[in-house]
GROMACS .gro file of C-alpha atoms in nm:
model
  206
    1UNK     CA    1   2.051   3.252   1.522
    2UNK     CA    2   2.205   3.609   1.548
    3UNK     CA    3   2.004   3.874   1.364
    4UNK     CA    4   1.773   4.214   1.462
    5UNK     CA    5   1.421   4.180   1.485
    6UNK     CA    6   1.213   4.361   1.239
    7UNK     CA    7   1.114   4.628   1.464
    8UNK     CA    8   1.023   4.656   1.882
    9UNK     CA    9   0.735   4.800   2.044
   10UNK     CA   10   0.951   4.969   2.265
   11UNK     CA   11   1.291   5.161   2.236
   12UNK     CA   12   1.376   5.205   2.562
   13UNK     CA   13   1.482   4.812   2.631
   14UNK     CA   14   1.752   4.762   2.870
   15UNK     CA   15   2.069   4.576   2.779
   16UNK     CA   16   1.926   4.311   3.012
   17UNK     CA   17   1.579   4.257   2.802
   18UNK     CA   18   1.578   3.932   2.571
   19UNK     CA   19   1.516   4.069   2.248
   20UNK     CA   20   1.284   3.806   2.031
   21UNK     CA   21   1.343   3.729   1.657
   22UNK     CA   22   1.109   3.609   1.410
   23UNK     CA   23   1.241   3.436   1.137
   24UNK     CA   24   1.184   3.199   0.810
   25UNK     CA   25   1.232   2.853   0.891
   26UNK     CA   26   1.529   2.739   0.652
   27UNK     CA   27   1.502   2.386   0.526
   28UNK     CA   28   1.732   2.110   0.441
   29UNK     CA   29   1.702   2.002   0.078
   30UNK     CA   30   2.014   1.783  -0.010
   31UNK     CA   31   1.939   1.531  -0.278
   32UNK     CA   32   1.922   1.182  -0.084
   33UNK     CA   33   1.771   0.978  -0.342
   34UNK     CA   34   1.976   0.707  -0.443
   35UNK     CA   35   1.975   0.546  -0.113
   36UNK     CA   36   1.645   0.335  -0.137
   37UNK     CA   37   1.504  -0.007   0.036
   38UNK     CA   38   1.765  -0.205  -0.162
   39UNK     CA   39   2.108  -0.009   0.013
   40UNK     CA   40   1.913   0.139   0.322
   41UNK     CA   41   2.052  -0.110   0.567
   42UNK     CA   42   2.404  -0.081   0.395
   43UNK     CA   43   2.700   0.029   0.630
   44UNK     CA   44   2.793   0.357   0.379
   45UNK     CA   45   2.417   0.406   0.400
   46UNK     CA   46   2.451   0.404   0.738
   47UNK     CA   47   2.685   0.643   0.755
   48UNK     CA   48   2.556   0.887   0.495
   49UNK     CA   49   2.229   0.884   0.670
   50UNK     CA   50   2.388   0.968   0.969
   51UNK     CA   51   2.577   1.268   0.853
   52UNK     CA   52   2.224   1.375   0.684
   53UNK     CA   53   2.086   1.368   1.048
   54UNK     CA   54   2.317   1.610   1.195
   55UNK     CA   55   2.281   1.819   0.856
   56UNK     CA   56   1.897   1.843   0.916
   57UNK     CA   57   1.916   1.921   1.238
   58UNK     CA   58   2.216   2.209   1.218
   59UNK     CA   59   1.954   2.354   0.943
   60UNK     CA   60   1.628   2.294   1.096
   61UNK     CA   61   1.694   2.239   1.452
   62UNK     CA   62   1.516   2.269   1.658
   63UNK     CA   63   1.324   1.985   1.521
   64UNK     CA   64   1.095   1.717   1.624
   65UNK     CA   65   1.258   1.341   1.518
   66UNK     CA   66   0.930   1.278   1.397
   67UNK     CA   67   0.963   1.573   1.110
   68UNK     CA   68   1.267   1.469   1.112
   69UNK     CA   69   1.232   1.153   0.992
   70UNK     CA   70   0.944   1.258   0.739
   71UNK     CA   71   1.238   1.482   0.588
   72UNK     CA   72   1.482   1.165   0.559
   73UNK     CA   73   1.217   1.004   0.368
   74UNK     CA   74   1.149   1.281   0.146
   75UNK     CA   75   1.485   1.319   0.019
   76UNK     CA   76   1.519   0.986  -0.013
   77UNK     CA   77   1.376   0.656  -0.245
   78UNK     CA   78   1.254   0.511   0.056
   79UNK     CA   79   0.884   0.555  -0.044
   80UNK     CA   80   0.719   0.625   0.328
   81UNK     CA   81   0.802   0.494   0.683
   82UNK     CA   82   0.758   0.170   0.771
   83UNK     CA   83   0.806   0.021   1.106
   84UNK     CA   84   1.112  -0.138   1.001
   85UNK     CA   85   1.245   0.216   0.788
   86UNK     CA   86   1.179   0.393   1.123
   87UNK     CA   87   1.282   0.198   1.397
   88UNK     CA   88   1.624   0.203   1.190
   89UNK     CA   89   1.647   0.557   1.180
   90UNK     CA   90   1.558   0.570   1.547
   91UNK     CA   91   1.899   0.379   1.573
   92UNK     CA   92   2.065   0.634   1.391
   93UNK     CA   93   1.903   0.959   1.473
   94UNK     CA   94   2.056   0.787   1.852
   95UNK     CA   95   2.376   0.779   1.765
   96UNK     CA   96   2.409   1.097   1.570
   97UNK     CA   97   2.598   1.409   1.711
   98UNK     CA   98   2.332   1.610   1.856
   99UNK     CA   99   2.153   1.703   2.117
  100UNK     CA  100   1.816   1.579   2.250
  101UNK     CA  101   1.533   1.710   2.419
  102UNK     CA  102   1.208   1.552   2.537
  103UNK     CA  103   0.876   1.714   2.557
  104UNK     CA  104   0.531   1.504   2.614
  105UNK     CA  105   0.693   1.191   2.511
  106UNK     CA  106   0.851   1.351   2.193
  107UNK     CA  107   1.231   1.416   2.142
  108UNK     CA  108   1.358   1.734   1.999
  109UNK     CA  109   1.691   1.731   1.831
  110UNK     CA  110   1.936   2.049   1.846
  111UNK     CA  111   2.271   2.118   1.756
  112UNK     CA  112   2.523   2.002   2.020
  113UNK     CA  113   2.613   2.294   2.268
  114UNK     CA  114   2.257   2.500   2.228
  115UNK     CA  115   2.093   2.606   2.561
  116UNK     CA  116   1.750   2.598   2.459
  117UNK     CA  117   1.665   2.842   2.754
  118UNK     CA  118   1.874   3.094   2.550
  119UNK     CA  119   1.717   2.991   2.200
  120UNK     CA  120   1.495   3.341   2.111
  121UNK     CA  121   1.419   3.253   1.814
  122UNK     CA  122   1.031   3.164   1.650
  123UNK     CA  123   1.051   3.039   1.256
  124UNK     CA  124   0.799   3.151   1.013
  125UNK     CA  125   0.656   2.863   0.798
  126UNK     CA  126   0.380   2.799   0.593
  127UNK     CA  127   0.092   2.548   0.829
  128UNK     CA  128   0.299   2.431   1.076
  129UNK     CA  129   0.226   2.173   1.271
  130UNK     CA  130   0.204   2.295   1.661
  131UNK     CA  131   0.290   1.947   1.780
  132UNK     CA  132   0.641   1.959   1.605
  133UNK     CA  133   0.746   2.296   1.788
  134UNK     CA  134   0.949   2.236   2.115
  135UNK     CA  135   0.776   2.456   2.406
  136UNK     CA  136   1.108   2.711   2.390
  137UNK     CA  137   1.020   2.772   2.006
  138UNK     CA  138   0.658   2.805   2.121
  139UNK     CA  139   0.772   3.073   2.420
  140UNK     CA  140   0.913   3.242   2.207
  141UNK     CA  141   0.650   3.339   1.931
  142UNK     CA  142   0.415   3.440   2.240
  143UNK     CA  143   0.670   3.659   2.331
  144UNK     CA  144   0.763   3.760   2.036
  145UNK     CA  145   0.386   3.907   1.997
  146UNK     CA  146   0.400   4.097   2.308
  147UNK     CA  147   0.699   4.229   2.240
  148UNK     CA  148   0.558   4.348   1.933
  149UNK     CA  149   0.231   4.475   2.003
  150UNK     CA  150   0.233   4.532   2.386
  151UNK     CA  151   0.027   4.337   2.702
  152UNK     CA  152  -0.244   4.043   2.505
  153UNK     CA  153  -0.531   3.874   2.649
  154UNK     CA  154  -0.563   3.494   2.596
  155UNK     CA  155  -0.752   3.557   2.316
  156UNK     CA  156  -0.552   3.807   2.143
  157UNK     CA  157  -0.255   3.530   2.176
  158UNK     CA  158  -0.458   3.250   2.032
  159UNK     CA  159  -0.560   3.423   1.729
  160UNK     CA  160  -0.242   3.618   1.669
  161UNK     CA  161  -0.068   3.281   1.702
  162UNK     CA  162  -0.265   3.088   1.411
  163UNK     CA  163  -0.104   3.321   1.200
  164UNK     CA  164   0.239   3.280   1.326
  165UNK     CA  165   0.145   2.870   1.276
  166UNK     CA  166   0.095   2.996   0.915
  167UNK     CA  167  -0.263   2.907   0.867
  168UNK     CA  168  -0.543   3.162   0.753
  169UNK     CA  169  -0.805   3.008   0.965
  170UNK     CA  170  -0.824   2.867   1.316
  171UNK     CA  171  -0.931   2.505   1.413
  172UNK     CA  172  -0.941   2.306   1.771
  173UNK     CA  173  -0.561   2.197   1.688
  174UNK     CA  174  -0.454   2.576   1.620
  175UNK     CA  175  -0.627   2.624   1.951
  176UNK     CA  176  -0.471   2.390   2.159
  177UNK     CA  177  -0.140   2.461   2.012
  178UNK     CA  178  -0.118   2.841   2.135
  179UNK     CA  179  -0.257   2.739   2.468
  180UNK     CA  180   0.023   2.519   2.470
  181UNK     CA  181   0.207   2.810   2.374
  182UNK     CA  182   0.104   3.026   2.644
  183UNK     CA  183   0.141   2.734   2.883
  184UNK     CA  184   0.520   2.736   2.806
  185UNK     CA  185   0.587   3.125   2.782
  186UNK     CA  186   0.445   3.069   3.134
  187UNK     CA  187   0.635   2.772   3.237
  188UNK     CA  188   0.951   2.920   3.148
  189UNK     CA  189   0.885   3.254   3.328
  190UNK     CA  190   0.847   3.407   3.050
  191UNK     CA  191   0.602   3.600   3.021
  192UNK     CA  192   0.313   3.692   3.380
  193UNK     CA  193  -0.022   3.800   3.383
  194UNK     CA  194  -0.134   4.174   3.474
  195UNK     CA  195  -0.420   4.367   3.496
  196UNK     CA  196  -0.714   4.354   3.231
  197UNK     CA  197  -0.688   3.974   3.190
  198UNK     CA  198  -0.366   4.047   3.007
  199UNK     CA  199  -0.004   3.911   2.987
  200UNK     CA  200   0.350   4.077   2.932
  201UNK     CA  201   0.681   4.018   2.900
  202UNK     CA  202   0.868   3.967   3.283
  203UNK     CA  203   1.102   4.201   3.323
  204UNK     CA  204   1.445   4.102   3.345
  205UNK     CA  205   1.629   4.121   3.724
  206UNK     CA  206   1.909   4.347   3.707
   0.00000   0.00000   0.00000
């Protein structure tokens, strides 16, 4: 996603700074629902459920095949996710034309030809669920805050990050999901710790 972040903390960035982006999570909302238990398993099914896979993703991607899935159903008759329903769609999701990550025994689906190490991007949505972010989409909201509002403490993160998760209050899950973020800004090198308990962005290497 190409587009200029709302404002930056500081106006002397090099060329060679990555420049995070909030944004609002767009979603897919094609009308799926004459395919139902009775044609699921049929081979233009099949294929129509295939091509709604790739759709999802080039919309929502990055996207965990778990949410995925959930969306298939929505826009669907299919009523809710059996074993059966979502072993199926396993199958498909599989053989669909995109790419796939894996993160803590979880695959994350992406259009084909994204470099998730260049993905900058963090998507603004209303109580998401921290478990169905990939770590770069995680990175980058972290560093999207310290971009914003300058070095953070642990702390600072954690609460600043229930908001981006689009809740109004924090809870153990909220928690662990922006030490998870933290963990992966981390991980990635994206972000290092300095004085005052704090952490900011790394500076690019010229």
């Amino acid at each position: 996603i190409t587009k200029e972040p709302e404002h930056t903390a500081d106006n002397t960035s090099s060329e060679n700074e990555v420049v995070y982006v909030k944004d609002d999570y767009k979603t897919f909302d094609e009308d799926l629902s004459y395919i139902s238990i009775d044609n699921f398993y049929d081979k233009q099914s099949k294929k129509v459920l295939k091509d709604a896979i790739a759709k999802i993703v080039a919309v929502e991607g990055p996207i965990s095949q778990p949410a995925l899935i959930k969306t298939l159903i929505n826009t669907t008759s299919l009523g809710r996710a059996s074993k059966q329903i979502t072993e199926h769609l396993d199958k498909l999701v599989a053989a669909a034309d995109v790419k796939i990550t894996r993160q803590s025994g979880v695959r994350f689906l992406w259009n084909q030809g994204t470099d998730p190490t260049e993905y900058v991007t963090y998507r603004l949505r209303e109580q998401r669920n921290p478990e169905d972010i990939c770590k770069y989409e995680l990175k980058n909201a972290v560093c999207y805050l310290i971009q914003e509002k300058g070095p953070m403490t642990k702390d600072e993160i954690t609460k600043a990050m229930v908001s981006m998760f689009g809740y109004n209050r924090s809870s153990s899950k909220l928690v662990s999901g922006a030490n998870d973020a933290i963990k992966a800004a981390r991980e990635l090198k994206a972000i290092e710790p300095i004085e005052s308990n704090q952490f900011s962005l790394k500076k690019a290497r010229v």
